[in-house]
PDB file of C-alpha atoms in Angstrom:
ATOM      1  CA  UNK A1118       0.000   0.000   0.000  1.00 49.00           C
ATOM      2  CA  UNK A1119       2.802   2.400   0.903  1.00 49.00           C
ATOM      3  CA  UNK A1120       4.577   1.736  -2.354  1.00 48.00           C
ATOM      4  CA  UNK A1121       1.869   2.966  -4.726  1.00 47.00           C
ATOM      5  CA  UNK A1122       1.643   6.220  -2.796  1.00 50.00           C
ATOM      6  CA  UNK A1123       5.363   6.841  -2.455  1.00 50.00           C
ATOM      7  CA  UNK A1124       6.445   6.120  -6.040  1.00 50.00           C
ATOM      8  CA  UNK A1125       4.534   8.983  -7.759  1.00 53.00           C
ATOM      9  CA  UNK A1126       5.673  11.390  -5.085  1.00 55.00           C
ATOM     10  CA  UNK A1127       9.260  10.203  -5.604  1.00 50.00           C
ATOM     11  CA  UNK A1128       8.951  10.982  -9.322  1.00 50.00           C
ATOM     12  CA  UNK A1129       8.131  14.586  -8.508  1.00 49.00           C
ATOM     13  CA  UNK A1130      10.758  14.897  -5.802  1.00 51.00           C
ATOM     14  CA  UNK A1131      13.395  13.291  -8.011  1.00 48.00           C
ATOM     15  CA  UNK A1132      13.536  16.328 -10.233  1.00 48.00           C
ATOM     16  CA  UNK A1133      12.767  19.106  -7.786  1.00 49.00           C
ATOM     17  CA  UNK A1134      15.789  18.849  -5.502  1.00 47.00           C
ATOM     18  CA  UNK A1135      17.676  21.881  -6.763  1.00 42.00           C
ATOM     19  CA  UNK A1136      16.064  25.291  -6.889  1.00 46.00           C
ATOM     20  CA  UNK A1137      18.854  27.823  -7.348  1.00 45.00           C
ATOM     21  CA  UNK A1138      18.033  29.613 -10.615  1.00 47.00           C
ATOM     22  CA  UNK A1139      16.401  33.017 -10.176  1.00 45.00           C
ATOM     23  CA  UNK A1140      14.992  33.536 -13.655  1.00 46.00           C
ATOM     24  CA  UNK A1141      12.005  35.729 -14.375  1.00 46.00           C
ATOM     25  CA  UNK A1142       9.992  32.627 -15.293  1.00 50.00           C
ATOM     26  CA  UNK A1143      10.551  30.953 -11.926  1.00 48.00           C
ATOM     27  CA  UNK A1144       9.698  34.158 -10.054  1.00 48.00           C
ATOM     28  CA  UNK A1145       6.425  34.501 -11.925  1.00 53.00           C
ATOM     29  CA  UNK A1146       5.354  30.910 -11.371  1.00 53.00           C
ATOM     30  CA  UNK A1147       6.539  30.124  -7.851  1.00 50.00           C
ATOM     31  CA  UNK A1148       6.827  33.252  -5.753  1.00 52.00           C
ATOM     32  CA  UNK A1149       8.699  32.786  -2.488  1.00 57.00           C
ATOM     33  CA  UNK A1150       5.920  34.274  -0.377  1.00 66.00           C
ATOM     34  CA  UNK A1151       3.424  31.846  -1.881  1.00 77.00           C
ATOM     35  CA  UNK A1152       3.304  28.477  -0.035  1.00 82.00           C
ATOM     36  CA  UNK A1153       3.903  25.357  -2.096  1.00 84.00           C
ATOM     37  CA  UNK A1154       0.971  23.499  -0.565  1.00 84.00           C
ATOM     38  CA  UNK A1155      -2.299  25.323  -0.091  1.00 85.00           C
ATOM     39  CA  UNK A1156      -2.520  25.955   3.663  1.00 85.00           C
ATOM     40  CA  UNK A1157      -6.319  25.660   3.629  1.00 85.00           C
ATOM     41  CA  UNK A1158      -6.302  22.157   2.086  1.00 88.00           C
ATOM     42  CA  UNK A1159      -5.232  18.841   3.631  1.00 88.00           C
ATOM     43  CA  UNK A1160      -3.461  16.627   1.088  1.00 90.00           C
ATOM     44  CA  UNK A1161      -3.905  12.889   1.641  1.00 91.00           C
ATOM     45  CA  UNK A1162      -0.211  12.150   1.097  1.00 88.00           C
ATOM     46  CA  UNK A1163       0.607  14.316   4.121  1.00 90.00           C
ATOM     47  CA  UNK A1164      -1.156  11.829   6.387  1.00 91.00           C
ATOM     48  CA  UNK A1165       0.977   8.902   7.586  1.00 93.00           C
ATOM     49  CA  UNK A1166       0.035   5.588   5.943  1.00 90.00           C
ATOM     50  CA  UNK A1167      -1.176   4.095   9.211  1.00 93.00           C
ATOM     51  CA  UNK A1168      -3.597   6.995   9.795  1.00 95.00           C
ATOM     52  CA  UNK A1169      -5.076   7.285   6.308  1.00 94.00           C
ATOM     53  CA  UNK A1170      -8.736   6.638   5.821  1.00 95.00           C
ATOM     54  CA  UNK A1171      -9.911   4.146   3.176  1.00 95.00           C
ATOM     55  CA  UNK A1172     -11.151   7.144   1.164  1.00 96.00           C
ATOM     56  CA  UNK A1173      -7.687   8.749   1.239  1.00 94.00           C
ATOM     57  CA  UNK A1174      -6.113   5.483   0.071  1.00 92.00           C
ATOM     58  CA  UNK A1175      -8.605   5.237  -2.797  1.00 93.00           C
ATOM     59  CA  UNK A1176      -7.886   8.840  -3.774  1.00 94.00           C
ATOM     60  CA  UNK A1177      -4.130   8.284  -3.748  1.00 92.00           C
ATOM     61  CA  UNK A1178      -4.425   5.116  -5.820  1.00 91.00           C
ATOM     62  CA  UNK A1179      -6.632   6.968  -8.307  1.00 93.00           C
ATOM     63  CA  UNK A1180      -4.050   9.761  -8.428  1.00 93.00           C
ATOM     64  CA  UNK A1181      -1.249   7.246  -9.049  1.00 90.00           C
ATOM     65  CA  UNK A1182      -3.168   5.724 -11.946  1.00 92.00           C
ATOM     66  CA  UNK A1183      -3.900   9.134 -13.481  1.00 94.00           C
ATOM     67  CA  UNK A1184      -0.217  10.098 -13.187  1.00 92.00           C
ATOM     68  CA  UNK A1185       0.856   6.763 -14.681  1.00 92.00           C
ATOM     69  CA  UNK A1186      -1.485   7.207 -17.635  1.00 93.00           C
ATOM     70  CA  UNK A1187      -0.944  10.928 -18.279  1.00 95.00           C
ATOM     71  CA  UNK A1188       2.622  11.921 -17.447  1.00 94.00           C
ATOM     72  CA  UNK A1189       4.740  12.036 -20.573  1.00 95.00           C
ATOM     73  CA  UNK A1190       7.931  13.487 -21.985  1.00 94.00           C
ATOM     74  CA  UNK A1191       7.911  15.930 -24.888  1.00 94.00           C
ATOM     75  CA  UNK A1192      11.083  17.644 -26.089  1.00 92.00           C
ATOM     76  CA  UNK A1193      12.888  16.360 -22.987  1.00 92.00           C
ATOM     77  CA  UNK A1194      10.338  18.030 -20.692  1.00 94.00           C
ATOM     78  CA  UNK A1195       7.781  16.379 -18.482  1.00 94.00           C
ATOM     79  CA  UNK A1196       4.188  17.147 -19.450  1.00 96.00           C
ATOM     80  CA  UNK A1197       0.808  16.208 -18.048  1.00 96.00           C
ATOM     81  CA  UNK A1198      -1.708  15.298 -20.741  1.00 95.00           C
ATOM     82  CA  UNK A1199      -4.937  16.164 -18.934  1.00 96.00           C
ATOM     83  CA  UNK A1200      -6.670  19.489 -18.701  1.00 96.00           C
ATOM     84  CA  UNK A1201      -7.851  20.672 -15.314  1.00 97.00           C
ATOM     85  CA  UNK A1202     -11.443  19.905 -16.300  1.00 97.00           C
ATOM     86  CA  UNK A1203     -10.588  16.339 -17.395  1.00 97.00           C
ATOM     87  CA  UNK A1204      -8.571  15.794 -14.230  1.00 96.00           C
ATOM     88  CA  UNK A1205     -11.382  16.923 -11.922  1.00 96.00           C
ATOM     89  CA  UNK A1206     -13.854  14.810 -13.915  1.00 96.00           C
ATOM     90  CA  UNK A1207     -11.875  11.746 -12.810  1.00 95.00           C
ATOM     91  CA  UNK A1208     -12.905  12.504  -9.223  1.00 94.00           C
ATOM     92  CA  UNK A1209      -9.658  14.059  -7.992  1.00 96.00           C
ATOM     93  CA  UNK A1210      -9.752  17.487  -6.313  1.00 96.00           C
ATOM     94  CA  UNK A1211      -8.369  20.447  -8.253  1.00 96.00           C
ATOM     95  CA  UNK A1212      -5.764  21.037  -5.531  1.00 95.00           C
ATOM     96  CA  UNK A1213      -3.881  17.970  -6.778  1.00 96.00           C
ATOM     97  CA  UNK A1214      -3.922  19.290 -10.344  1.00 97.00           C
ATOM     98  CA  UNK A1215      -2.420  22.567  -9.127  1.00 95.00           C
ATOM     99  CA  UNK A1216       0.246  20.648  -7.207  1.00 94.00           C
ATOM    100  CA  UNK A1217       1.123  18.547 -10.262  1.00 95.00           C
ATOM    101  CA  UNK A1218       1.528  21.720 -12.320  1.00 96.00           C
ATOM    102  CA  UNK A1219       3.882  23.226  -9.715  1.00 95.00           C
ATOM    103  CA  UNK A1220       5.856  19.981  -9.598  1.00 93.00           C
ATOM    104  CA  UNK A1221       6.190  19.939 -13.391  1.00 95.00           C
ATOM    105  CA  UNK A1222       7.535  23.495 -13.417  1.00 95.00           C
ATOM    106  CA  UNK A1223      10.107  22.595 -10.765  1.00 94.00           C
ATOM    107  CA  UNK A1224      11.009  19.275 -12.400  1.00 93.00           C
ATOM    108  CA  UNK A1225      11.478  20.832 -15.830  1.00 94.00           C
ATOM    109  CA  UNK A1226      13.542  23.635 -14.359  1.00 95.00           C
ATOM    110  CA  UNK A1227      15.779  21.063 -12.656  1.00 94.00           C
ATOM    111  CA  UNK A1228      16.057  19.055 -15.892  1.00 93.00           C
ATOM    112  CA  UNK A1229      17.132  22.140 -17.821  1.00 94.00           C
ATOM    113  CA  UNK A1230      19.553  23.462 -15.172  1.00 94.00           C
ATOM    114  CA  UNK A1231      21.283  20.099 -14.871  1.00 93.00           C
ATOM    115  CA  UNK A1232      21.222  19.281 -18.569  1.00 92.00           C
ATOM    116  CA  UNK A1233      19.461  15.958 -17.990  1.00 91.00           C
ATOM    117  CA  UNK A1234      18.948  14.319 -21.364  1.00 90.00           C
ATOM    118  CA  UNK A1235      17.315  10.985 -20.494  1.00 91.00           C
ATOM    119  CA  UNK A1236      14.007  12.170 -19.037  1.00 93.00           C
ATOM    120  CA  UNK A1237      12.073   9.647 -21.119  1.00 92.00           C
ATOM    121  CA  UNK A1238      14.028   6.720 -19.639  1.00 92.00           C
ATOM    122  CA  UNK A1239      13.636   8.096 -16.127  1.00 91.00           C
ATOM    123  CA  UNK A1240       9.874   8.337 -16.603  1.00 92.00           C
ATOM    124  CA  UNK A1241       9.696   4.839 -18.134  1.00 92.00           C
ATOM    125  CA  UNK A1242      11.536   3.370 -15.154  1.00 91.00           C
ATOM    126  CA  UNK A1243       9.310   5.260 -12.744  1.00 88.00           C
ATOM    127  CA  UNK A1244       6.209   4.038 -14.594  1.00 88.00           C
ATOM    128  CA  UNK A1245       7.395   0.447 -14.241  1.00 88.00           C
ATOM    129  CA  UNK A1246       7.568   0.919 -10.484  1.00 87.00           C
ATOM    130  CA  UNK A1247       4.183   2.639 -10.361  1.00 84.00           C
ATOM    131  CA  UNK A1248       2.598  -0.098 -12.478  1.00 85.00           C
ATOM    132  CA  UNK A1249       4.012  -2.781 -10.224  1.00 84.00           C
ATOM    133  CA  UNK A1250       3.008  -1.010  -7.005  1.00 80.00           C
ATOM    134  CA  UNK A1251      -0.608  -0.439  -8.041  1.00 80.00           C
ATOM    135  CA  UNK A1252      -1.034  -3.849  -9.698  1.00 75.00           C
ATOM    136  CA  UNK A1253      -1.710  -2.590 -13.238  1.00 61.00           C
ATOM    137  CA  UNK A1254      -0.586  -5.750 -15.015  1.00 51.00           C
TER     138      UNK A1254
END
């Protein structure tokens, strides 16, 4: 159970470790005074596994599946192939869509700053782990 929750989060964290470039683009998208997580919303992944409700586990599994099916690489950048409307229609709160978008900005910034050229293989490997952890054989 822990594995299918942790793997998608690891994908996002994998690329967002370094945040040292102060370009105009990064200032516009992720202002320092703006919190990364919405303070008025409780994200299910912030609850320890042992304290999660069945509903939170279902939500996180659904989120893992949506990420598995819709994260892609285009021109060596990570992209998410669902619109906000399509995402919400799958029964996942909009707060998660906003978080995914922030993660993609940070991941792509990290990819560019570190001249990472094998993003497609990294995503493929991550998808293998996600598929295995959520039993999508």
